[in-house]
mmCIF file of C-alpha atoms in Angstrom:
data_model
loop_
_atom_site.group_PDB
_atom_site.id
_atom_site.type_symbol
_atom_site.label_atom_id
_atom_site.label_comp_id
_atom_site.label_asym_id
_atom_site.label_seq_id
_atom_site.Cartn_x
_atom_site.Cartn_y
_atom_site.Cartn_z
ATOM 1 C CA UNK A 190 132.699 17.206 -80.518
ATOM 2 C CA UNK A 191 136.147 17.988 -81.941
ATOM 3 C CA UNK A 192 134.658 19.257 -85.508
ATOM 4 C CA UNK A 193 133.136 22.528 -85.500
ATOM 5 C CA UNK A 194 130.945 22.234 -89.005
ATOM 6 C CA UNK A 195 128.829 19.146 -90.396
ATOM 7 C CA UNK A 196 130.760 16.511 -92.317
ATOM 8 C CA UNK A 197 129.449 14.061 -94.525
ATOM 9 C CA UNK A 198 130.473 11.680 -92.446
ATOM 10 C CA UNK A 199 128.015 13.025 -89.499
ATOM 11 C CA UNK A 200 125.273 11.316 -91.997
ATOM 12 C CA UNK A 201 127.215 8.226 -93.017
ATOM 13 C CA UNK A 202 125.854 5.765 -90.308
ATOM 14 C CA UNK A 203 129.500 5.006 -88.731
ATOM 15 C CA UNK A 204 131.374 6.619 -85.744
ATOM 16 C CA UNK A 205 130.988 10.325 -86.464
ATOM 17 C CA UNK A 206 127.205 9.954 -86.931
ATOM 18 C CA UNK A 207 126.908 8.080 -83.944
ATOM 19 C CA UNK A 208 129.463 11.017 -81.860
ATOM 20 C CA UNK A 209 126.662 13.470 -83.190
ATOM 21 C CA UNK A 210 123.604 11.728 -81.891
ATOM 22 C CA UNK A 211 125.331 10.393 -78.529
ATOM 23 C CA UNK A 212 126.627 14.183 -77.387
ATOM 24 C CA UNK A 213 123.907 16.429 -79.113
ATOM 25 C CA UNK A 214 120.971 14.359 -80.064
ATOM 26 C CA UNK A 215 120.409 12.523 -76.854
ATOM 27 C CA UNK A 216 121.432 14.662 -74.760
ATOM 28 C CA UNK A 217 119.881 17.520 -75.442
ATOM 29 C CA UNK A 218 115.896 15.934 -75.547
ATOM 30 C CA UNK A 219 117.463 13.475 -73.059
ATOM 31 C CA UNK A 220 114.394 10.589 -72.661
ATOM 32 C CA UNK A 221 114.203 6.822 -71.759
ATOM 33 C CA UNK A 222 112.426 6.199 -75.241
ATOM 34 C CA UNK A 223 116.136 7.412 -77.108
ATOM 35 C CA UNK A 224 118.543 6.292 -74.491
ATOM 36 C CA UNK A 225 117.404 2.718 -76.095
ATOM 37 C CA UNK A 226 118.544 3.899 -79.186
ATOM 38 C CA UNK A 227 115.931 1.275 -80.999
ATOM 39 C CA UNK A 228 114.823 1.835 -84.780
ATOM 40 C CA UNK A 229 111.429 2.771 -83.098
ATOM 41 C CA UNK A 230 109.882 4.556 -79.706
ATOM 42 C CA UNK A 231 107.308 2.359 -78.178
ATOM 43 C CA UNK A 232 104.534 4.118 -76.962
ATOM 44 C CA UNK A 233 102.288 3.002 -73.472
ATOM 45 C CA UNK A 234 98.772 2.549 -75.356
ATOM 46 C CA UNK A 235 97.495 2.335 -71.475
ATOM 47 C CA UNK A 236 98.668 6.267 -70.767
ATOM 48 C CA UNK A 237 97.010 6.882 -74.116
ATOM 49 C CA UNK A 238 93.775 4.814 -73.679
ATOM 50 C CA UNK A 239 93.368 6.749 -70.337
ATOM 51 C CA UNK A 240 93.414 10.304 -72.024
ATOM 52 C CA UNK A 241 91.061 9.864 -74.582
ATOM 53 C CA UNK A 242 89.451 7.850 -77.536
ATOM 54 C CA UNK A 243 91.335 8.517 -80.353
ATOM 55 C CA UNK A 244 95.127 8.969 -81.265
ATOM 56 C CA UNK A 245 95.880 12.755 -83.648
ATOM 57 C CA UNK A 246 98.927 12.084 -86.067
ATOM 58 C CA UNK A 247 100.176 14.799 -88.506
ATOM 59 C CA UNK A 248 103.570 15.386 -89.767
ATOM 60 C CA UNK A 249 105.201 18.718 -91.147
ATOM 61 C CA UNK A 250 108.902 19.795 -92.649
ATOM 62 C CA UNK A 251 109.976 23.763 -91.919
ATOM 63 C CA UNK A 252 112.460 25.448 -94.373
ATOM 64 C CA UNK A 253 112.310 28.916 -93.159
ATOM 65 C CA UNK A 254 115.250 30.853 -94.038
ATOM 66 C CA UNK A 255 116.722 33.019 -92.439
ATOM 67 C CA UNK A 256 117.223 29.816 -89.714
ATOM 68 C CA UNK A 257 116.987 32.571 -86.910
ATOM 69 C CA UNK A 258 114.098 35.713 -86.761
ATOM 70 C CA UNK A 259 113.094 37.864 -83.977
ATOM 71 C CA UNK A 260 110.674 35.738 -81.501
ATOM 72 C CA UNK A 261 112.102 31.800 -82.658
ATOM 73 C CA UNK A 262 114.223 30.211 -84.981
ATOM 74 C CA UNK A 263 113.669 26.548 -87.292
ATOM 75 C CA UNK A 264 113.595 24.789 -84.282
ATOM 76 C CA UNK A 265 110.997 25.962 -82.041
ATOM 77 C CA UNK A 266 109.052 26.564 -85.050
ATOM 78 C CA UNK A 267 109.082 22.667 -86.225
ATOM 79 C CA UNK A 268 108.143 22.089 -82.432
ATOM 80 C CA UNK A 269 104.873 24.229 -82.422
ATOM 81 C CA UNK A 270 104.242 24.150 -85.658
ATOM 82 C CA UNK A 271 103.390 20.433 -85.022
ATOM 83 C CA UNK A 272 102.206 20.362 -81.907
ATOM 84 C CA UNK A 273 99.650 23.512 -82.974
ATOM 85 C CA UNK A 274 98.589 21.421 -85.872
ATOM 86 C CA UNK A 275 97.501 18.089 -82.965
ATOM 87 C CA UNK A 276 96.074 20.825 -80.817
ATOM 88 C CA UNK A 277 93.782 22.815 -83.392
ATOM 89 C CA UNK A 278 91.989 18.789 -83.345
ATOM 90 C CA UNK A 279 91.455 19.207 -79.651
ATOM 91 C CA UNK A 280 93.990 16.760 -79.358
ATOM 92 C CA UNK A 281 96.782 17.085 -75.917
ATOM 93 C CA UNK A 282 100.137 16.699 -77.392
ATOM 94 C CA UNK A 283 102.568 13.781 -76.263
ATOM 95 C CA UNK A 284 105.106 13.063 -78.643
ATOM 96 C CA UNK A 285 107.526 14.275 -81.748
ATOM 97 C CA UNK A 286 109.517 13.350 -84.119
ATOM 98 C CA UNK A 287 112.233 15.146 -85.302
ATOM 99 C CA UNK A 288 113.719 14.001 -88.760
ATOM 100 C CA UNK A 289 116.989 16.226 -89.595
ATOM 101 C CA UNK A 290 117.843 17.483 -92.857
ATOM 102 C CA UNK A 291 121.801 18.584 -93.016
ATOM 103 C CA UNK A 292 123.580 20.750 -95.426
ATOM 104 C CA UNK A 293 127.209 19.987 -95.097
ATOM 105 C CA UNK A 294 129.136 23.005 -93.520
ATOM 106 C CA UNK A 295 126.768 23.886 -91.292
ATOM 107 C CA UNK A 296 128.204 24.679 -87.886
ATOM 108 C CA UNK A 297 127.954 22.781 -85.243
ATOM 109 C CA UNK A 298 127.632 25.549 -82.801
ATOM 110 C CA UNK A 299 124.448 26.646 -84.851
ATOM 111 C CA UNK A 300 123.183 23.025 -85.055
ATOM 112 C CA UNK A 301 123.797 23.163 -81.550
ATOM 113 C CA UNK A 302 121.435 25.953 -80.444
ATOM 114 C CA UNK A 303 119.033 25.127 -83.122
ATOM 115 C CA UNK A 304 118.614 21.623 -81.036
ATOM 116 C CA UNK A 305 118.543 22.910 -77.501
ATOM 117 C CA UNK A 306 115.421 25.175 -78.385
ATOM 118 C CA UNK A 307 113.424 22.595 -80.043
ATOM 119 C CA UNK A 308 114.216 20.538 -76.433
ATOM 120 C CA UNK A 309 113.167 23.447 -74.838
ATOM 121 C CA UNK A 310 109.926 24.589 -76.502
ATOM 122 C CA UNK A 311 108.994 20.498 -76.210
ATOM 123 C CA UNK A 312 109.816 20.109 -72.158
ATOM 124 C CA UNK A 313 107.624 23.481 -71.265
ATOM 125 C CA UNK A 314 104.646 21.458 -73.480
ATOM 126 C CA UNK A 315 105.299 18.729 -71.410
ATOM 127 C CA UNK A 316 106.040 16.583 -74.968
ATOM 128 C CA UNK A 317 108.969 14.404 -75.481
ATOM 129 C CA UNK A 318 110.248 13.752 -78.282
ATOM 130 C CA UNK A 319 111.066 9.968 -78.919
ATOM 131 C CA UNK A 320 112.486 9.078 -82.517
ATOM 132 C CA UNK A 321 114.312 11.133 -84.943
ATOM 133 C CA UNK A 322 117.155 10.839 -87.730
ATOM 134 C CA UNK A 323 119.841 12.498 -89.405
ATOM 135 C CA UNK A 324 120.417 12.192 -92.891
ATOM 136 C CA UNK A 325 123.537 15.133 -94.480
ATOM 137 C CA UNK A 326 123.886 16.460 -97.649
ATOM 138 C CA UNK A 327 126.380 17.560 -99.891
ATOM 139 C CA UNK A 328 126.307 21.509 -99.853
ATOM 140 C CA UNK A 329 124.551 22.877 -102.078
ATOM 141 C CA UNK A 330 121.547 20.167 -101.658
ATOM 142 C CA UNK A 331 119.647 22.095 -99.090
ATOM 143 C CA UNK A 332 119.511 25.417 -97.596
ATOM 144 C CA UNK A 333 121.657 24.642 -94.423
ATOM 145 C CA UNK A 334 118.894 22.581 -92.725
ATOM 146 C CA UNK A 335 115.891 21.399 -92.904
ATOM 147 C CA UNK A 336 113.845 20.195 -90.120
ATOM 148 C CA UNK A 337 109.936 17.436 -90.032
ATOM 149 C CA UNK A 338 108.411 16.784 -86.944
ATOM 150 C CA UNK A 339 105.902 14.338 -86.973
ATOM 151 C CA UNK A 340 103.203 14.114 -83.798
ATOM 152 C CA UNK A 341 101.097 12.186 -81.789
ATOM 153 C CA UNK A 342 98.478 13.560 -79.163
ATOM 154 C CA UNK A 343 94.673 11.842 -77.795
ATOM 155 C CA UNK A 344 91.600 13.451 -78.194
ATOM 156 C CA UNK A 345 89.068 13.482 -75.119
ATOM 157 C CA UNK A 346 86.070 11.451 -75.854
ATOM 158 C CA UNK A 347 83.834 14.968 -75.046
ATOM 159 C CA UNK A 348 85.879 16.906 -78.042
ATOM 160 C CA UNK A 349 84.236 17.208 -81.408
ATOM 161 C CA UNK A 350 85.153 19.580 -83.541
ATOM 162 C CA UNK A 351 85.349 19.652 -87.854
ATOM 163 C CA UNK A 352 85.927 21.890 -90.261
ATOM 164 C CA UNK A 353 82.542 20.794 -91.570
ATOM 165 C CA UNK A 354 80.657 21.382 -88.115
ATOM 166 C CA UNK A 355 80.577 25.650 -89.271
ATOM 167 C CA UNK A 356 76.920 26.676 -88.842
ATOM 168 C CA UNK A 357 74.759 29.653 -89.565
ATOM 169 C CA UNK A 358 75.238 32.316 -87.085
ATOM 170 C CA UNK A 359 78.245 30.756 -85.572
ATOM 171 C CA UNK A 360 81.009 33.944 -85.079
ATOM 172 C CA UNK A 361 84.426 33.390 -86.204
ATOM 173 C CA UNK A 362 87.088 34.674 -83.753
ATOM 174 C CA UNK A 363 91.007 34.679 -83.511
ATOM 175 C CA UNK A 364 93.182 35.158 -80.244
ATOM 176 C CA UNK A 365 95.968 37.850 -81.598
ATOM 177 C CA UNK A 366 97.428 40.194 -84.305
ATOM 178 C CA UNK A 367 97.617 38.682 -87.863
ATOM 179 C CA UNK A 368 100.663 38.362 -90.878
ATOM 180 C CA UNK A 369 103.130 38.732 -87.544
ATOM 181 C CA UNK A 370 105.311 36.092 -88.803
ATOM 182 C CA UNK A 371 104.979 36.692 -92.454
ATOM 183 C CA UNK A 372 105.687 40.169 -91.806
ATOM 184 C CA UNK A 373 108.633 39.062 -89.196
ATOM 185 C CA UNK A 374 110.265 36.351 -91.714
ATOM 186 C CA UNK A 375 110.300 38.635 -94.572
ATOM 187 C CA UNK A 376 112.203 41.836 -92.655
ATOM 188 C CA UNK A 377 114.836 39.365 -91.405
ATOM 189 C CA UNK A 378 114.925 38.116 -94.892
ATOM 190 C CA UNK A 379 115.900 41.318 -97.194
ATOM 191 C CA UNK A 380 117.680 44.282 -96.219
ATOM 192 C CA UNK A 381 114.957 46.367 -96.211
ATOM 193 C CA UNK A 382 116.468 49.375 -94.414
ATOM 194 C CA UNK A 383 113.194 49.309 -91.840
ATOM 195 C CA UNK A 384 113.518 48.529 -88.619
ATOM 196 C CA UNK A 385 110.828 48.038 -85.868
ATOM 197 C CA UNK A 386 110.074 46.000 -83.141
ATOM 198 C CA UNK A 387 108.220 43.268 -84.860
ATOM 199 C CA UNK A 388 108.628 39.889 -83.836
ATOM 200 C CA UNK A 389 107.118 36.120 -85.191
ATOM 201 C CA UNK A 390 104.197 35.279 -82.985
ATOM 202 C CA UNK A 391 105.601 31.378 -82.964
ATOM 203 C CA UNK A 392 104.819 30.064 -80.186
ATOM 204 C CA UNK A 393 102.559 26.716 -78.769
ATOM 205 C CA UNK A 394 98.512 26.891 -78.519
ATOM 206 C CA UNK A 395 97.992 23.821 -76.691
ATOM 207 C CA UNK A 396 97.518 25.753 -73.069
ATOM 208 C CA UNK A 397 94.729 28.352 -74.563
ATOM 209 C CA UNK A 398 93.012 25.611 -76.324
ATOM 210 C CA UNK A 399 92.289 23.405 -74.015
ATOM 211 C CA UNK A 400 91.457 26.243 -71.734
ATOM 212 C CA UNK A 401 89.001 26.889 -73.794
ATOM 213 C CA UNK A 402 87.509 23.693 -74.464
ATOM 214 C CA UNK A 403 87.889 22.088 -71.277
ATOM 215 C CA UNK A 404 84.639 24.939 -70.342
ATOM 216 C CA UNK A 405 82.879 25.288 -74.169
ATOM 217 C CA UNK A 406 83.831 21.821 -75.516
ATOM 218 C CA UNK A 407 80.115 22.013 -77.139
ATOM 219 C CA UNK A 408 80.197 25.827 -78.206
ATOM 220 C CA UNK A 409 83.332 25.490 -80.375
ATOM 221 C CA UNK A 410 82.581 24.479 -83.576
ATOM 222 C CA UNK A 411 86.147 24.321 -85.250
ATOM 223 C CA UNK A 412 89.698 25.435 -84.676
ATOM 224 C CA UNK A 413 92.295 25.787 -86.926
ATOM 225 C CA UNK A 414 95.782 27.340 -87.160
ATOM 226 C CA UNK A 415 96.528 30.105 -89.426
ATOM 227 C CA UNK A 416 99.869 29.332 -90.876
ATOM 228 C CA UNK A 417 100.904 29.105 -94.634
ATOM 229 C CA UNK A 418 97.831 30.728 -96.368
ATOM 230 C CA UNK A 419 97.165 32.936 -93.763
ATOM 231 C CA UNK A 420 93.954 33.814 -91.928
ATOM 232 C CA UNK A 421 92.215 34.234 -95.773
ATOM 233 C CA UNK A 422 93.177 30.464 -96.427
ATOM 234 C CA UNK A 423 92.334 29.088 -93.772
ATOM 235 C CA UNK A 424 88.789 30.580 -93.258
ATOM 236 C CA UNK A 425 88.459 29.916 -97.167
ATOM 237 C CA UNK A 426 89.223 26.087 -96.292
ATOM 238 C CA UNK A 427 86.732 25.712 -93.622
ATOM 239 C CA UNK A 428 83.638 27.767 -95.570
ATOM 240 C CA UNK A 429 84.263 25.167 -98.127
ATOM 241 C CA UNK A 430 84.476 22.287 -95.571
ATOM 242 C CA UNK A 431 81.205 23.296 -93.935
ATOM 243 C CA UNK A 432 79.201 24.824 -97.345
ATOM 244 C CA UNK A 433 79.306 27.917 -96.369
ATOM 245 C CA UNK A 434 79.448 31.509 -96.256
ATOM 246 C CA UNK A 435 81.940 33.466 -93.967
ATOM 247 C CA UNK A 436 82.131 37.133 -93.483
ATOM 248 C CA UNK A 437 84.960 39.393 -92.350
ATOM 249 C CA UNK A 438 84.319 42.758 -91.019
ATOM 250 C CA UNK A 439 87.726 44.749 -92.165
ATOM 251 C CA UNK A 440 87.276 47.024 -89.113
ATOM 252 C CA UNK A 441 87.341 44.518 -86.709
ATOM 253 C CA UNK A 442 90.808 42.781 -87.819
ATOM 254 C CA UNK A 443 93.471 42.929 -85.167
ATOM 255 C CA UNK A 444 96.742 44.205 -87.035
ATOM 256 C CA UNK A 445 100.111 45.776 -85.675
ATOM 257 C CA UNK A 446 100.782 49.277 -87.213
ATOM 258 C CA UNK A 447 104.327 47.668 -88.097
ATOM 259 C CA UNK A 448 102.600 44.878 -90.032
ATOM 260 C CA UNK A 449 100.153 46.895 -92.032
ATOM 261 C CA UNK A 450 103.047 49.171 -92.898
ATOM 262 C CA UNK A 451 105.127 46.284 -94.223
ATOM 263 C CA UNK A 452 102.376 45.206 -96.006
ATOM 264 C CA UNK A 453 101.658 48.550 -97.638
ATOM 265 C CA UNK A 454 105.179 49.245 -98.400
ATOM 266 C CA UNK A 455 105.594 45.276 -99.798
ATOM 267 C CA UNK A 456 101.729 45.220 -101.572
ATOM 268 C CA UNK A 457 101.170 42.737 -99.290
ATOM 269 C CA UNK A 458 97.452 41.656 -98.554
ATOM 270 C CA UNK A 459 97.741 40.933 -94.126
ATOM 271 C CA UNK A 460 95.249 38.674 -94.543
ATOM 272 C CA UNK A 461 97.432 36.133 -96.874
ATOM 273 C CA UNK A 462 100.451 36.440 -94.411
ATOM 274 C CA UNK A 463 101.416 33.677 -92.280
ATOM 275 C CA UNK A 464 101.033 33.262 -88.430
ATOM 276 C CA UNK A 465 102.494 30.706 -86.361
ATOM 277 C CA UNK A 466 100.958 31.903 -82.721
ATOM 278 C CA UNK A 467 97.059 32.398 -84.259
ATOM 279 C CA UNK A 468 94.316 30.398 -84.425
ATOM 280 C CA UNK A 469 91.009 31.014 -85.222
ATOM 281 C CA UNK A 470 87.910 29.303 -83.080
ATOM 282 C CA UNK A 471 84.194 28.855 -84.906
ATOM 283 C CA UNK A 472 82.116 29.200 -82.018
ATOM 284 C CA UNK A 473 77.962 29.032 -81.383
ATOM 285 C CA UNK A 474 76.913 32.878 -81.971
ATOM 286 C CA UNK A 475 75.267 32.108 -78.722
ATOM 287 C CA UNK A 476 78.806 31.349 -76.263
ATOM 288 C CA UNK A 477 81.066 33.885 -78.968
ATOM 289 C CA UNK A 478 81.010 36.915 -76.113
ATOM 290 C CA UNK A 479 81.547 34.516 -73.594
ATOM 291 C CA UNK A 480 84.303 32.599 -75.323
ATOM 292 C CA UNK A 481 86.234 35.496 -75.974
ATOM 293 C CA UNK A 482 85.917 37.156 -72.379
ATOM 294 C CA UNK A 483 87.450 34.261 -71.524
ATOM 295 C CA UNK A 484 90.087 34.254 -74.544
ATOM 296 C CA UNK A 485 90.979 38.018 -73.462
ATOM 297 C CA UNK A 486 92.003 36.242 -69.331
ATOM 298 C CA UNK A 487 94.909 34.550 -71.049
ATOM 299 C CA UNK A 488 98.025 35.435 -72.108
ATOM 300 C CA UNK A 489 98.162 33.624 -75.732
ATOM 301 C CA UNK A 490 94.282 35.438 -76.049
ATOM 302 C CA UNK A 491 94.625 39.072 -74.378
ATOM 303 C CA UNK A 492 93.810 40.509 -78.135
ATOM 304 C CA UNK A 493 91.424 38.545 -79.086
ATOM 305 C CA UNK A 494 88.551 39.797 -81.051
ATOM 306 C CA UNK A 495 85.464 38.431 -83.132
ATOM 307 C CA UNK A 496 85.863 39.389 -86.133
ATOM 308 C CA UNK A 497 83.235 38.285 -88.217
ATOM 309 C CA UNK A 498 80.260 35.631 -89.080
ATOM 310 C CA UNK A 499 78.978 32.896 -90.893
ATOM 311 C CA UNK A 500 76.333 34.386 -93.022
ATOM 312 C CA UNK A 501 74.385 31.698 -95.056
ATOM 313 C CA UNK A 502 74.963 28.539 -96.535
ATOM 314 C CA UNK A 503 75.667 26.350 -100.259
ATOM 315 C CA UNK A 504 78.104 29.405 -101.071
ATOM 316 C CA UNK A 505 82.058 28.191 -100.051
ATOM 317 C CA UNK A 506 83.381 32.039 -100.045
ATOM 318 C CA UNK A 507 85.048 34.314 -98.167
ATOM 319 C CA UNK A 508 83.434 37.784 -97.674
ATOM 320 C CA UNK A 509 84.989 40.882 -96.479
ATOM 321 C CA UNK A 510 83.171 44.145 -95.261
ATOM 322 C CA UNK A 511 85.622 46.822 -95.892
ATOM 323 C CA UNK A 512 85.861 49.694 -93.521
ATOM 324 C CA UNK A 513 83.402 51.823 -96.346
ATOM 325 C CA UNK A 514 80.640 49.329 -95.927
ATOM 326 C CA UNK A 515 81.394 47.634 -99.643
ATOM 327 C CA UNK A 516 81.076 44.236 -99.784
ATOM 328 C CA UNK A 517 84.080 42.190 -101.788
ATOM 329 C CA UNK A 518 85.075 38.506 -102.596
ATOM 330 C CA UNK A 519 88.550 37.459 -100.755
ATOM 331 C CA UNK A 520 90.298 34.986 -103.528
ATOM 332 C CA UNK A 521 93.080 33.137 -102.343
ATOM 333 C CA UNK A 522 96.239 33.346 -104.743
ATOM 334 C CA UNK A 523 97.347 31.056 -106.474
ATOM 335 C CA UNK A 524 100.863 31.342 -105.386
ATOM 336 C CA UNK A 525 102.444 32.371 -102.602
ATOM 337 C CA UNK A 526 103.155 35.946 -101.324
ATOM 338 C CA UNK A 527 106.026 35.398 -99.035
ATOM 339 C CA UNK A 528 108.673 32.084 -100.152
ATOM 340 C CA UNK A 529 110.091 29.786 -97.419
ATOM 341 C CA UNK A 530 108.070 31.525 -94.268
ATOM 342 C CA UNK A 531 107.540 28.167 -92.423
#
């Protein structure tokens, strides 16, 4: 690519756009579906039917600032985020699309780093990026780069999990630390004069989830990934969907000292900080300890904890038992604690 920055010509449908597609996107993602250069990807139905009885389909857009942060970048985030939305439904992720809205003037070398980060992350997970789109907008019309990814996966017939399936007595588990991504983005974005080794937990969760579902399909009621809205937001949604109350134990919540320090300094609640590699599991109480020990055997679950339980029906609340023994209702904030974190 002779030019060093993205220009409007790269999105105009002409030779410059074709050169960008051929020399970057087709080369990085490199699969037969893309090589055909059709207006659509063509999926083999026989392969899909062999893996399960239902398709899972999801889409998300990523607008994080800064584009690169400790532990990841917008490209890795776009792949992991959409793969995780499939995985928490019990689906095996198979295919992704990728749509790019690029601001005029973006460095081509920076775009290349992001695209190859996406390609590497997808390849590590056995997923193909099989179709996409590129748009270029004028300077000031976007913040460098926005990415949309859409994912397709297949759910095995034996898997039946839902946010509406929580039952009284079930235990609440998480596979790792709370709030790392949100705290990392805040530190990377603002010049707060703080120096820590904190990193985003941005990662793909399917290997861990599949590991657990293979042995405990009927014991795991619900899985949700903890992204925007944080743990508090996700558990509130589950409580409402299942028409139950969930009670968390503050002393059991796994929070890194660095994340806790950022929250105390900025007046943030770690329950509502985003993660990008954390899932919450609602598990039958009789098997919760077994699932926990199995989770801890896997790298993505080595810091897993049981953090609460489903206590009763027909309340639709999230409660927190504080370190002092008192209980309070956890209310989801009306707005966001942190803008532009995913």
